[in-house]
Coordinates of C-alpha atoms in Angstrom, one line a residue:
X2 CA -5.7 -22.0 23.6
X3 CA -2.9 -23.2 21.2
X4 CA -1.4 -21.3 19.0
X5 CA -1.9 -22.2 15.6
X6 CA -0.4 -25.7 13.7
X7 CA -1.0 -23.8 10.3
X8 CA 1.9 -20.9 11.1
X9 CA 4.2 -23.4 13.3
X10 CA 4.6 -25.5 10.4
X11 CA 4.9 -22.3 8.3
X12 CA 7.9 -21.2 11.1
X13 CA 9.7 -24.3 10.5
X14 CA 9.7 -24.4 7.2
X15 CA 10.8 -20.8 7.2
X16 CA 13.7 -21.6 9.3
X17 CA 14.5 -24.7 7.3
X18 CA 14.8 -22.7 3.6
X19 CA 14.6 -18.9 4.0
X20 CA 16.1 -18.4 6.6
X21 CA 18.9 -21.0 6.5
X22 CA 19.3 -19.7 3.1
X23 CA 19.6 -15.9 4.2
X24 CA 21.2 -16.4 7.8
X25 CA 24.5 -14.4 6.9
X26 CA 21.8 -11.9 5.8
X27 CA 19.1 -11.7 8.7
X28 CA 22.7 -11.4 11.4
X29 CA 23.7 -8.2 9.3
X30 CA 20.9 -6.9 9.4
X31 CA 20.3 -7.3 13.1
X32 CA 23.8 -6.1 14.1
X33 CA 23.1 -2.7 11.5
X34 CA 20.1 -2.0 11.4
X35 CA 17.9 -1.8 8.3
X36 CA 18.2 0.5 5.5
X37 CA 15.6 -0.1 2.7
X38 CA 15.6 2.6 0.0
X39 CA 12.0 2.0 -0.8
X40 CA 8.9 2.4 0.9
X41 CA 5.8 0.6 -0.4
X42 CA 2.2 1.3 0.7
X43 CA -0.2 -1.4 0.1
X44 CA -3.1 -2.7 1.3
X45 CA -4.1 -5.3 4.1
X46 CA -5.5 -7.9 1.8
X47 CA -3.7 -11.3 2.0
X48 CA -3.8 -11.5 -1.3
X49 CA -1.2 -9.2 -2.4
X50 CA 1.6 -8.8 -0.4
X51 CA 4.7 -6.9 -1.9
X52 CA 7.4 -8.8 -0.5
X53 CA 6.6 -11.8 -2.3
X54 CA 4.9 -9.8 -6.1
X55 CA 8.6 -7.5 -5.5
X56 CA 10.4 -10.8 -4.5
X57 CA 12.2 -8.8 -2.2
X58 CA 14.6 -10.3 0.2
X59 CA 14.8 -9.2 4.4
X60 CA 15.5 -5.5 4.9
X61 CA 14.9 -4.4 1.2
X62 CA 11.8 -3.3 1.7
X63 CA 9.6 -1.1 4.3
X64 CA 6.1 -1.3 4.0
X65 CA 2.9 -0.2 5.0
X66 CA -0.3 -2.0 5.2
X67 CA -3.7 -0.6 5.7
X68 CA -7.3 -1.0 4.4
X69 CA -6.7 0.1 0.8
X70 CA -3.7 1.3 0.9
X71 CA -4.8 4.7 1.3
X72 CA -2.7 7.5 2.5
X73 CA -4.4 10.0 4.3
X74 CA -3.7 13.8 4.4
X75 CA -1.2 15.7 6.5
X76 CA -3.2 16.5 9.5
X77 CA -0.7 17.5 12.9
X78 CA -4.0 17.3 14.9
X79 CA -2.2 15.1 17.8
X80 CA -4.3 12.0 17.4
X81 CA -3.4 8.7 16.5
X82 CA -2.4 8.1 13.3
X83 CA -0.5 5.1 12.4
X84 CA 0.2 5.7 8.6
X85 CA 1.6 9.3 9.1
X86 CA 3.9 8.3 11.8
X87 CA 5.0 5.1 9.4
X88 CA 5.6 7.6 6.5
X89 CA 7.8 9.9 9.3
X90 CA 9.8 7.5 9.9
X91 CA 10.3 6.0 6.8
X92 CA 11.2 9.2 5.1
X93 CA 13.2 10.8 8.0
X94 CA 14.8 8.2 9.8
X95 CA 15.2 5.8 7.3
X96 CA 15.4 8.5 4.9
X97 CA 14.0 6.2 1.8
X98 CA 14.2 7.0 -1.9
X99 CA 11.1 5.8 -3.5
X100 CA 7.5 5.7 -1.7
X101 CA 5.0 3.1 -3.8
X102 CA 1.4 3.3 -3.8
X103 CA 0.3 -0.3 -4.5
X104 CA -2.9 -1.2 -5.0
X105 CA -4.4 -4.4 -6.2
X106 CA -7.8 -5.7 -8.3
X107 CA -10.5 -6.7 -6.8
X108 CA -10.0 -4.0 -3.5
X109 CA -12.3 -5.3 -0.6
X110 CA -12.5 -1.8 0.7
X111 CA -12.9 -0.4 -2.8
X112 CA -15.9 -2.4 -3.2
X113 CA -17.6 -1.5 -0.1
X114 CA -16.9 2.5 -0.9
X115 CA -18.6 1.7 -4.0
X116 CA -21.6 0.1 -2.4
X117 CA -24.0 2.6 -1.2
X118 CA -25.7 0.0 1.0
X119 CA -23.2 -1.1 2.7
X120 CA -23.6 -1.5 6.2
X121 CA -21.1 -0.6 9.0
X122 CA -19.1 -3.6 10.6
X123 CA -19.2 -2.3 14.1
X124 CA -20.9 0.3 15.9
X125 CA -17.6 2.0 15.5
X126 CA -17.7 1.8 11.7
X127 CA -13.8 2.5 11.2
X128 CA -13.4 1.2 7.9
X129 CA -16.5 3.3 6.8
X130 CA -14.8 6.8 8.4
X131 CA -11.4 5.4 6.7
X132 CA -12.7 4.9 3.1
X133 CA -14.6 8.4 3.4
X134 CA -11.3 9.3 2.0
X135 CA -12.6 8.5 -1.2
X136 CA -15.8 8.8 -1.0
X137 CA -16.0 12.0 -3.7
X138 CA -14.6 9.9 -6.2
X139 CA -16.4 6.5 -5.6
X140 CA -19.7 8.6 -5.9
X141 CA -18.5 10.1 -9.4
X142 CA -17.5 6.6 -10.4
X143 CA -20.5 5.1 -8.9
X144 CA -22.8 6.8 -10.9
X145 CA -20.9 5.9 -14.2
X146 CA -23.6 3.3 -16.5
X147 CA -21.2 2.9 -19.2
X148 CA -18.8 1.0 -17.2
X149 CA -19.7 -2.5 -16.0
X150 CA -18.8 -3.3 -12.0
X151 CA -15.9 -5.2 -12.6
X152 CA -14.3 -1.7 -14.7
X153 CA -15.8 0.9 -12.0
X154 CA -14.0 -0.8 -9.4
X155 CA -10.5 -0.9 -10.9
X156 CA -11.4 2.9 -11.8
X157 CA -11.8 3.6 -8.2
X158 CA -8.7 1.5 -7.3
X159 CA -6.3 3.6 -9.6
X160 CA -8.2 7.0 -8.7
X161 CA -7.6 6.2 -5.0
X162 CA -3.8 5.4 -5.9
X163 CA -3.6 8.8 -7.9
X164 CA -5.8 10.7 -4.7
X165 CA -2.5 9.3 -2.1
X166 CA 0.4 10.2 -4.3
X167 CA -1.6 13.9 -3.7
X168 CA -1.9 13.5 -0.2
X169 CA 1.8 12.6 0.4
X170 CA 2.6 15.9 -1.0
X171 CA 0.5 17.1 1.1
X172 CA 3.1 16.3 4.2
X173 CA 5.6 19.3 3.8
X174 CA 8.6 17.3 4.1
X175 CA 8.0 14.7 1.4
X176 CA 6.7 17.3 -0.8
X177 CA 10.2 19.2 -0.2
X178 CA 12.4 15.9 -0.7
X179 CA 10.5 15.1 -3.5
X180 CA 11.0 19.1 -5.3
X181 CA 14.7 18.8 -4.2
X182 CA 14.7 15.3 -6.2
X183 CA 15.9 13.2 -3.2
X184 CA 12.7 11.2 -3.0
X185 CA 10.0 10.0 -5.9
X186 CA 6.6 8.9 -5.8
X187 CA 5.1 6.2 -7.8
X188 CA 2.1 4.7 -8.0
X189 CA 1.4 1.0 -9.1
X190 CA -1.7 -1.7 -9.4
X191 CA -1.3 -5.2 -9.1
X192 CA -3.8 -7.8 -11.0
X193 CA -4.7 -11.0 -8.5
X194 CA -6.0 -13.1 -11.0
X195 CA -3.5 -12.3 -13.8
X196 CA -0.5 -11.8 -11.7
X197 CA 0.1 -8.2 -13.6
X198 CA 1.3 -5.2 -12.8
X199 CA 0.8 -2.0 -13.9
X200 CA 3.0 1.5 -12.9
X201 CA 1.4 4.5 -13.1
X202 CA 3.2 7.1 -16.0
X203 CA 4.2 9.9 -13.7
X204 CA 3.3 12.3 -16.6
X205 CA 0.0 10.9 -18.4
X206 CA -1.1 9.3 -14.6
X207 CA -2.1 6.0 -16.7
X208 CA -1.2 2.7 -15.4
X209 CA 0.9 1.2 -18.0
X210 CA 2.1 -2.5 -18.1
X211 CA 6.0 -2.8 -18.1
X212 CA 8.1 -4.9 -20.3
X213 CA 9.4 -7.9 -18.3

């Protein structure tokens, strides 16, 4: 089995303009280590990736990608989990300054907690025990006639942004940086088809466009 032509020819163009252009940069970086001050949590989908909407360069940014971009609640239960131990590190190793919450429009997992038909992908059904996290809300939303589909879905995708910015302060140590003003939480919401993005007001909780 080959590996595929599609991301080789990706690699070499990589090496022949990013990186050649950042090589000073990438050789720092391996000789001290990285020290973003910004953590951003966004979701899987291919479609919005927050290096390239932040045009962030290597080792400005640490990120987090899950289905959704959900963050889960402090839970020191001794299982797996793969977000909490991301967010650990971030904030106490890498001791960042601002966590992100990014969602985007048109939310694949959004969409399927908003579809009360929808059928599990596997018999282990790990996206539909993932997106039970917002499950309360999508059922309020759900139910909502005034709104059309297109408007309950980015509802549920800024509701779900507001429920993780609560359930980081659930972790006590990011709730205590955060109270001692070392570290601040933002949430924001990035429109594919547009090319948008709005920032939730840390006082209303609205998602406002900013000035560019």
């Amino acid at each position: 089995m080959s590996f595929p032509n599609s991301l080789l020819d990706g690699y070499r163009n990589f090496m022949s303009g990013r990186y050649a252009d950042a090589r000073d940069r990438y050789r720092q970086l391996a000789e001290n280590g990285q020290n973003p001050t910004t953590l951003v949590i966004a979701c899987c989908d291919s479609r919005a990736a927050p290096e390239l909407i932040f045009d962030a360069g290597p080792g400005e940014l640490f990120v987090i990608r899950n289905v959704a971009n959900m963050v889960p609640p402090y839970e020191p239960d001794g299982h797996f989990h793969s977000t909490s131990a991301a967010l650990e590190f971030a904030v106490q190793a890498l001791k960042v300054k601002n966590i992100v919450v990014m969602g985007h429009g048109r939310c694949g997992g959004i969409r399927a907690a908003l579809d009360p038909d929808a059928e599990p992908l596997s018999s282990g059904d790990f996206i539909g025990r993932w997106m039970s996290l917002v499950r309360p809300a999508a059922e309020q939303i759900g139910s909502n006639n005034v709104m059309t589909p297109a408007e309950r879905q980015t509802a549920l995708e800024r509701v779900s942004i507001r429920n993780s910015i609560n359930n980081l302060r659930s972790f006590p140590d990011i709730k205590a940086l955060e109270e001692e003003g070392k570290l601040e939480l933002h949430g924001a919401w990035f429109d594919i088809s547009t090319g948008e993005l709005w920032v939730m007001d840390s006082e209303t909780l609205d998602f406002i466009r900013p000035e560019i």
